Coordinates of C-alpha atoms and ligand atoms in Angstrom, one line a residue:
X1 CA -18.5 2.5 -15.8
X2 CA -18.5 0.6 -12.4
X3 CA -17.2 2.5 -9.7
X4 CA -15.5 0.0 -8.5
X5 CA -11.8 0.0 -10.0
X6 CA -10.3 -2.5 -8.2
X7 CA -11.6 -5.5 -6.8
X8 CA -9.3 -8.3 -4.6
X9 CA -10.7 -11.3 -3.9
X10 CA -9.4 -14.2 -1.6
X11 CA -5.6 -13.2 -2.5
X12 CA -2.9 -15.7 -1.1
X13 CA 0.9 -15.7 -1.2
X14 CA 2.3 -18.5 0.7
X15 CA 6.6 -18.7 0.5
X16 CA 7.8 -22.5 0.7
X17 CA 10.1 -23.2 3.4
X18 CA 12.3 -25.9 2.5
X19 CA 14.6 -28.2 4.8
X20 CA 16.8 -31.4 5.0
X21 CA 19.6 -32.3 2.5
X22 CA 17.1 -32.5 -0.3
X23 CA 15.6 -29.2 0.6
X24 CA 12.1 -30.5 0.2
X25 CA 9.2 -28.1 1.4
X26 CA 8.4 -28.6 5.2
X27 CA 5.8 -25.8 5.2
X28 CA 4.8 -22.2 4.0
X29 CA 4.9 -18.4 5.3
X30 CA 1.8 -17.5 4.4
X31 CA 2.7 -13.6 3.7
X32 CA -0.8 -13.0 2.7
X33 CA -3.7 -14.9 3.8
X34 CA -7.0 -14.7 2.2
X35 CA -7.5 -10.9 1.8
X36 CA -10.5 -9.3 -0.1
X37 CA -10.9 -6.3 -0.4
X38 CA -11.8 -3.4 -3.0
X39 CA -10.9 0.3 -4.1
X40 CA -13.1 3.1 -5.5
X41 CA -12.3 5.0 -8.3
X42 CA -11.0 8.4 -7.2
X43 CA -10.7 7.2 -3.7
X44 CA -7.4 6.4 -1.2
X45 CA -7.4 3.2 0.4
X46 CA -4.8 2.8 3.0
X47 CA -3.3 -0.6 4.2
X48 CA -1.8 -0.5 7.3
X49 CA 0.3 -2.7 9.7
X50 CA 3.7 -3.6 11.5
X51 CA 6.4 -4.3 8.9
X52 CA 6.3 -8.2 8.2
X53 CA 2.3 -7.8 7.5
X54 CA 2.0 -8.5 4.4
X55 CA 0.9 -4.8 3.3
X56 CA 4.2 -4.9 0.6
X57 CA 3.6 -8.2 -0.7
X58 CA -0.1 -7.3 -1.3
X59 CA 1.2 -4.4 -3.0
X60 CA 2.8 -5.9 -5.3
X61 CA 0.8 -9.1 -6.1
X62 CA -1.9 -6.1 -7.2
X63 CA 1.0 -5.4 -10.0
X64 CA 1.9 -9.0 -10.6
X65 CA 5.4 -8.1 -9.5
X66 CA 5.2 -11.1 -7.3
X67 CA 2.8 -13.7 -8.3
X68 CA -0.1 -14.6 -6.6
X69 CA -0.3 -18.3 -5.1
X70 CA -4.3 -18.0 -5.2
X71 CA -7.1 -15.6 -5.7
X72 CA -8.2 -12.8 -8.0
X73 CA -7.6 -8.9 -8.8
X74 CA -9.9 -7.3 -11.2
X75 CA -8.7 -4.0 -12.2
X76 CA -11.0 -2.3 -14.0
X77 CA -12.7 -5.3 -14.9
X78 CA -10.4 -7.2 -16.2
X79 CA -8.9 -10.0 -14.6
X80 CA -5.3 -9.8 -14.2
X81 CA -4.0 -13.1 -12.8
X82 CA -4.9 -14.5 -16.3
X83 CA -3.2 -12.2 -18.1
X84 CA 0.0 -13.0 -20.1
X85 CA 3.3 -11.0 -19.9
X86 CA 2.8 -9.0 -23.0
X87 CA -1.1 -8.2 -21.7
X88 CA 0.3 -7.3 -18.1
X89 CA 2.5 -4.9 -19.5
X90 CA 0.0 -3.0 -21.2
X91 CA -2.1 -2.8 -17.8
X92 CA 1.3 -1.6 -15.7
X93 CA 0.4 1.9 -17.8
X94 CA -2.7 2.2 -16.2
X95 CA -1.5 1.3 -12.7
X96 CA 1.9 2.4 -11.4
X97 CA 4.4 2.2 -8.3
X98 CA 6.0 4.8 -5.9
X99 CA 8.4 3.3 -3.6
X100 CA 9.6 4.0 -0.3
X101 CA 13.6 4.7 -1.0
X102 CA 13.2 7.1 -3.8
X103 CA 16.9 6.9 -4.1
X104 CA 17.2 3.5 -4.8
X105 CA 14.3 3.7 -7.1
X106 CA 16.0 5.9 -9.2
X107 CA 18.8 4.5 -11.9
X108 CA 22.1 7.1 -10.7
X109 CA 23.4 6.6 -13.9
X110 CA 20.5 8.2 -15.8
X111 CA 19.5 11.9 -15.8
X112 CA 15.8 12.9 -14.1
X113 CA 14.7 12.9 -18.0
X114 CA 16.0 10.0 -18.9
X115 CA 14.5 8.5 -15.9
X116 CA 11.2 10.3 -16.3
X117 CA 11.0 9.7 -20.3
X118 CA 11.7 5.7 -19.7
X119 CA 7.8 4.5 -18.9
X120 CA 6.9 6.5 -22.1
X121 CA 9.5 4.5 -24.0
X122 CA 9.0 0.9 -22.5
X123 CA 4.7 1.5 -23.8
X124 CA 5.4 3.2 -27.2
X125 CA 3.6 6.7 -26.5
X126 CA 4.9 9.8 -28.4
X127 CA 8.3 11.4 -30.2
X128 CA 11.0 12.1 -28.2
X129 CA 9.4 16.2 -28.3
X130 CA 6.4 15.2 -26.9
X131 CA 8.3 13.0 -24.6
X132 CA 10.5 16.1 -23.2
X133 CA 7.6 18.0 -23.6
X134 CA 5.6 15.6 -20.7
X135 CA 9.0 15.4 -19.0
X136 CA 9.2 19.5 -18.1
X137 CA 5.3 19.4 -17.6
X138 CA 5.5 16.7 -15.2
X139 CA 8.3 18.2 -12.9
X140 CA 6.6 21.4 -12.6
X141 CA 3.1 19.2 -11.5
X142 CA 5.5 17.9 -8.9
X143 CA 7.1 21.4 -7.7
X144 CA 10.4 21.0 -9.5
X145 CA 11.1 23.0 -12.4
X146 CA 12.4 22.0 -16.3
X147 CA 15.9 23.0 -15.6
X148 CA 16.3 20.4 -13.1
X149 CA 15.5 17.3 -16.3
X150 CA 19.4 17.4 -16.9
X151 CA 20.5 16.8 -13.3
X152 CA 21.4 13.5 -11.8
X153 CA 19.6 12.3 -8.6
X154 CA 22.4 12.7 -6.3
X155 CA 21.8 16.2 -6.7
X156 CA 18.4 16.4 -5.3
X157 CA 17.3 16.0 -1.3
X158 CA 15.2 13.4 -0.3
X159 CA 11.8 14.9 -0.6
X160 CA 12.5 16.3 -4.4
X161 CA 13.6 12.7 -5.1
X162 CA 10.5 11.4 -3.6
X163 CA 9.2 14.1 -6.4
X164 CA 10.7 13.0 -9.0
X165 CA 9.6 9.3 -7.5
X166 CA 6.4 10.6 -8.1
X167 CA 6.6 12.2 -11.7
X168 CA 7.5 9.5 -12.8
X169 CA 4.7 7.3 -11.8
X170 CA 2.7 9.9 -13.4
X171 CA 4.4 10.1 -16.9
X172 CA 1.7 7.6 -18.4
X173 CA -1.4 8.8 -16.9
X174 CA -2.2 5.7 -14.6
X175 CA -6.0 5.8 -13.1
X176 CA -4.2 3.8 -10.2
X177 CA -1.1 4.5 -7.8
X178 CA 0.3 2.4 -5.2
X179 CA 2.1 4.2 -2.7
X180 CA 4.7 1.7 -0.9
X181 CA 5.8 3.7 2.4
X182 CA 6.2 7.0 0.2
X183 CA 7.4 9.1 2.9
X184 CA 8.8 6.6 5.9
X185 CA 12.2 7.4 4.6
X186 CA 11.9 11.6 4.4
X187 CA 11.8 14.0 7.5
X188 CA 8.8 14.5 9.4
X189 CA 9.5 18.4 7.8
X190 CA 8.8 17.0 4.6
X191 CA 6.6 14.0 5.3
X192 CA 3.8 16.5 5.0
X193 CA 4.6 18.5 1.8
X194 CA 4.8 15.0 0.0
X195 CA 1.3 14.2 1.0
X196 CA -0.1 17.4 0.3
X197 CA 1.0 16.8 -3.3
X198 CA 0.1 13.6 -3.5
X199 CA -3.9 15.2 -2.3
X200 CA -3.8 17.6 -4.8
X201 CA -2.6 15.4 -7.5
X202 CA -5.4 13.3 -6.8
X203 CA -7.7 15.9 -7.0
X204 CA -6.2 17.8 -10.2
X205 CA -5.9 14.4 -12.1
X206 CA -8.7 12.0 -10.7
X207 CA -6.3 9.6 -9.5
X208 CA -6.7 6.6 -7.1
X209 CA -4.4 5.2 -4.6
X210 CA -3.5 2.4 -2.6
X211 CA -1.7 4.3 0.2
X212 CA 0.3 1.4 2.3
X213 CA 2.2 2.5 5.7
X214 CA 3.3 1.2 9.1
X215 CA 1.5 4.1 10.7
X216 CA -1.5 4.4 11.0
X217 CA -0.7 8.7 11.5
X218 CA 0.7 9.0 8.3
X219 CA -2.5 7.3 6.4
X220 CA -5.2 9.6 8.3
X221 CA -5.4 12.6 6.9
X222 CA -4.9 10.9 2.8
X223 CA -7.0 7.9 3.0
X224 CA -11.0 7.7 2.8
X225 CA -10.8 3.9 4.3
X226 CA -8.4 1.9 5.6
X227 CA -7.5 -1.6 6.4
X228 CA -5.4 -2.9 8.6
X229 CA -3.1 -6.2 8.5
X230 CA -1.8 -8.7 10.5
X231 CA -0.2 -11.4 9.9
X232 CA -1.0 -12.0 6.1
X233 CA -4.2 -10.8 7.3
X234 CA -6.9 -8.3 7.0
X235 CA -8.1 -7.8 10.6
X236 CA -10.3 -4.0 10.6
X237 CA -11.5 -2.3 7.3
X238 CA -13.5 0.5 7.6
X239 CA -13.9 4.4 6.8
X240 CA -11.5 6.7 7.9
X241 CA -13.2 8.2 10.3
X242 CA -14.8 5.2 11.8
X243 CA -11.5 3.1 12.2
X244 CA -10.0 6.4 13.8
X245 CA -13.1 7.4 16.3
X246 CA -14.3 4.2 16.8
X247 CA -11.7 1.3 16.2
X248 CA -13.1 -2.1 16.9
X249 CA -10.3 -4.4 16.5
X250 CA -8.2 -4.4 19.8
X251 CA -4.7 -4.1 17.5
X252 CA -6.0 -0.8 15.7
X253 CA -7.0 0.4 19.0
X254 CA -3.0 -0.8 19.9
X255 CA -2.0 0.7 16.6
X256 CA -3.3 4.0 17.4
X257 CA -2.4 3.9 20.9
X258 CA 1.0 4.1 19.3
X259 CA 0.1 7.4 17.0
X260 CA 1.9 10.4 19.2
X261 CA -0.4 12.9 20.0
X262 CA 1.0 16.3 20.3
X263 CA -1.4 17.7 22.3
X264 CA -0.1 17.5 26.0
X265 CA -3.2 17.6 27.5
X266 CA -4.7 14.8 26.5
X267 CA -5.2 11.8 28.6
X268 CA -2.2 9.0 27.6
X269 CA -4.4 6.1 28.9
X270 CA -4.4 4.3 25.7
X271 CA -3.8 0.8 24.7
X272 CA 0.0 0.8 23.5
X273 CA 1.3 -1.8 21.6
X274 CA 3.5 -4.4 23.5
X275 CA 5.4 -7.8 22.3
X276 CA 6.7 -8.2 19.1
X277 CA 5.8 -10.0 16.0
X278 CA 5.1 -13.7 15.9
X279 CA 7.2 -15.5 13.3
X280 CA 5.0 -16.1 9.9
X281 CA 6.9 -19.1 9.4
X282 CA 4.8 -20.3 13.1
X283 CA 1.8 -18.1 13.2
X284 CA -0.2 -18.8 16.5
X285 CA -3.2 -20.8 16.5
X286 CA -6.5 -19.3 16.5
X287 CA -6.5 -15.4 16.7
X288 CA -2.9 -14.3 15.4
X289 CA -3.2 -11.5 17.6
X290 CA -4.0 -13.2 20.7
X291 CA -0.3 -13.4 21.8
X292 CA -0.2 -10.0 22.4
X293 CA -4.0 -9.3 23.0
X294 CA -5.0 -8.0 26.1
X295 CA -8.6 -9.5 25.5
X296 CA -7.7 -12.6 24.6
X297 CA -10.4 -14.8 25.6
X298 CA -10.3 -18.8 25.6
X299 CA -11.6 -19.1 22.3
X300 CA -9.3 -17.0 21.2
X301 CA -7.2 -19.1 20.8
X302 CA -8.4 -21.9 19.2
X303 CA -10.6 -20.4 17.0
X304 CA -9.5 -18.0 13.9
X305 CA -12.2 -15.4 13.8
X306 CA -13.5 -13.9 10.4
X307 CA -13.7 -11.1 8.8
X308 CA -17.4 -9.5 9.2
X309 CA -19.1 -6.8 8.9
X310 CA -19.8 -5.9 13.0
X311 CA -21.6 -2.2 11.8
X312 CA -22.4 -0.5 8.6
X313 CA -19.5 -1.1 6.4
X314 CA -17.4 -1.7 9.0
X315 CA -15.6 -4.9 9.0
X316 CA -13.5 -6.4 12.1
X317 CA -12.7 -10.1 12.8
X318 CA -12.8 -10.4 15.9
X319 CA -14.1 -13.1 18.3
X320 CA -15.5 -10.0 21.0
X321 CA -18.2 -9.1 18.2
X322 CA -19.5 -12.6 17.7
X323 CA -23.0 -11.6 19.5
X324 CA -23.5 -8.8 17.8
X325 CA -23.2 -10.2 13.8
Ligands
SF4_401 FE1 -8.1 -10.3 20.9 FE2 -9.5 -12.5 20.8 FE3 -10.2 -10.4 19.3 FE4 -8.0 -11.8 18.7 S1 -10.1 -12.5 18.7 S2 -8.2 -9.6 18.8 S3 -7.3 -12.4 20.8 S4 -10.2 -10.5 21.5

């Protein structure tokens, strides 16, 4: 078995942008531009950038909810861009979604069983008692409790939807979870308690995740590499640790410049983020970042700098580290 699980090649969405009175196509946002990248099998990736990145759309081309415009996802070796509808839908068993808005994930209508039973339902797998049976099971994995399968989620807070969020994912034993912004919208108070089970899930059921966020604090602790985005692009992948001690790319060093550190003793002379994000529909030429770059160099910006590996498995593209490839 490789231990690769999930392998992205060269993925592309580009949005038409239309115009005129015949609304003909006068150019594209390219949402996501040519990422690669891959996940280990019991390991957390995180993807991380400003809202507008492309980390969402990525997301969910990995699912086929939005369709790649070019490129290629093997999950666990099998290529899923050629796969048909009824074939795709076999594969969403194996790989599932939490979303940021538990609330508005949830159907109000249906009770946290009906909800929960659903994904057992929609791919055939057992009676309706070992389909309540899995139901209480997976609310108590979560920190709920069976009683709470005939309650509505209006009736739960935030983080116990975000629970429930995740139980369901769970219900048909996926080897991978993508985590959209799983706890942007809950308290700082709770922020933590929902990582913690997502950690100990992993460990208790050998899962996988694709952990995506607009902070680079809230991947840290969970995620055992990360990449970062910008633009439709992948600009820094690396370990955890290196990316954190050592960032090479001058907007993770921004990024993290923007992570509050709560000690007050610590020196505040960081790089912090400044200007907002240019519009995809106009990216800039050359570096995409070199609007807002306080390195920017000539070339900079004329020349879009790759991806490439500037140390050990860690990748940055970046024209500062051209000398040293
Ligand atoms: Fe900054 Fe130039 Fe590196 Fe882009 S390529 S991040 S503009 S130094």
């Amino acid at each position: 078995m490789s231990k690769v699980l999930l392998k992205v090649e060269n993925l592309k969405k580009y949005f038409p942008i239309t115009g005129g009175i015949f609304s003909k196509k006068i150019g594209d946002v390219k949402a996501v531009d040519d990422v690669s990248f891959f996940v280990k099998r019991g390991e957390t990736l995180g993807i991380v950038g400003e809202s507008g990145c492309g980390k969402s759309t990525t997301g969910r081309m990995l699912m086929r909810l939005i369709e790649p415009t070019e490129g290629s996802v093997i999950f666990d070796g099998k290529e899923l861009t050629e796969l048909n509808d009824t074939e795709m839908r076999i594969i969403r068993k194996d790989v599932q979604m939490v979303y940021q808005d538990p609330y508005a994930s949830l159907n109000p209508r249906h009770t946290v069983e009906q909800i929960l039973e659903e994904p057992l339902i929609v791919h055939g797998m057992g009676d309706k008692q070992e389909r309540r049976k899995r139901v209480k099971e997976m609310l108590e994995v979560v920190g709920l409790s069976g009683y709470h399968a005939k309650r509505y989620p209006h009736q739960f807070s935030g983080g116990q939807r975000q629970r429930i969020g995740i139980a369901r994912a769970l219900m048909t034993k996926p080897k991978l979870i993508i985590a959209d912004e799983p706890v942007s919208a809950l308290d700082v108070s709770i922020q933590s308690q929902v990582l913690n089970l997502l950690e100990d899930l992993q460990a208790e059921f050998g899962l996988t995740y694709i952990f995506i966020a607009h902070d680079l604090g809230v991947v840290k602790h969970i995620s055992d590499r990360v990449g970062v985005m910008y633009l439709g692009r992948l600009v820094e992948i690396t370990t955890s640790s290196k990316l954190y001690e050592h960032p090479l790319h001058p907007y993770t060093e921004a990024l993290l410049g923007s992570v509050p550190i709560p000690d007050p003793t610590v020196s505040l002379d960081r790089e912090i983020l400044t200007g907002d994000l240019p519009n995809p529909a106009d990216p800039p030429q050359g570096c995409a970042f070199h609007t807002r770059c306080k390195k920017c160099m000539d070339i900079c910006k004329i020349e879009r700098p790759q991806l490439a590996e500037i140390e050990p498995d860690h990748y940055a593209a970046c024209h500062l580290y051209e000398q040293s490839i």
